[in-house]
Coordinates of C-alpha atoms in Angstrom, one line a residue:
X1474 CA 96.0 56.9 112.8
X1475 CA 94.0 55.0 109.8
X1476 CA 92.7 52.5 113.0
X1477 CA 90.6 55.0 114.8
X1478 CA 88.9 56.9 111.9
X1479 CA 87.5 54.0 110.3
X1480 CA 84.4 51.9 111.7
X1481 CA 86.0 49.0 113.4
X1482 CA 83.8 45.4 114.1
X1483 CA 85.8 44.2 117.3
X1484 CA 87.7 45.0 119.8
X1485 CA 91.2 47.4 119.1
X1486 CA 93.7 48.3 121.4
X1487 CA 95.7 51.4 120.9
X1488 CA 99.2 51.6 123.1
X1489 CA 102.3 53.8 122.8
X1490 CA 104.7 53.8 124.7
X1491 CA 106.4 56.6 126.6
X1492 CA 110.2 57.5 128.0
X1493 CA 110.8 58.7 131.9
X1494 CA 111.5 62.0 130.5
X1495 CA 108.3 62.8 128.1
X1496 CA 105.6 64.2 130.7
X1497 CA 105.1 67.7 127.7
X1498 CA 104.7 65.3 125.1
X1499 CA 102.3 63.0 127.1
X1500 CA 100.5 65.8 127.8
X1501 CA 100.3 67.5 124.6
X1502 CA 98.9 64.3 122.7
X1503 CA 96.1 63.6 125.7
X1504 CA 95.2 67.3 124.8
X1505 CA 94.9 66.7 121.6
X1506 CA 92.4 64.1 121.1
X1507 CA 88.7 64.5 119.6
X1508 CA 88.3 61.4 121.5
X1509 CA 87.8 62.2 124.9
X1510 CA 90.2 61.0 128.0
X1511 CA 91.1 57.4 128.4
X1512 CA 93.9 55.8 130.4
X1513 CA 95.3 52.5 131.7
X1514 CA 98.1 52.3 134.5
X1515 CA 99.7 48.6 134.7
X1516 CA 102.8 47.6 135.1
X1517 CA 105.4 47.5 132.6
X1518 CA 105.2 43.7 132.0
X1519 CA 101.4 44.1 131.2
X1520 CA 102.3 47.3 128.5

């Protein structure tokens, strides 16, 4: 993702969405981040 490798001057929100049925591939791309953990629980009308 071009967004989070280059210096950014403001604020950037980075959401994906995710099916019922994709708790392996949730947790294979929290895994692979260089990023560190980060998460936000809300309800679906907020995402």
């Amino acid at each position: 993702m071009k967004i989070a490798k280059e210096e950014i001057f403001g604020p950037v929100l980075c959401a994906q969405s995710f099916g019922d049925n994709d708790l392996e591939t949730i947790a294979q791309q929290a895994n692979d981040t260089s990023y560190g953990y980060q998460v936000v629980f809300g309800p679906r009308a907020f995402l």
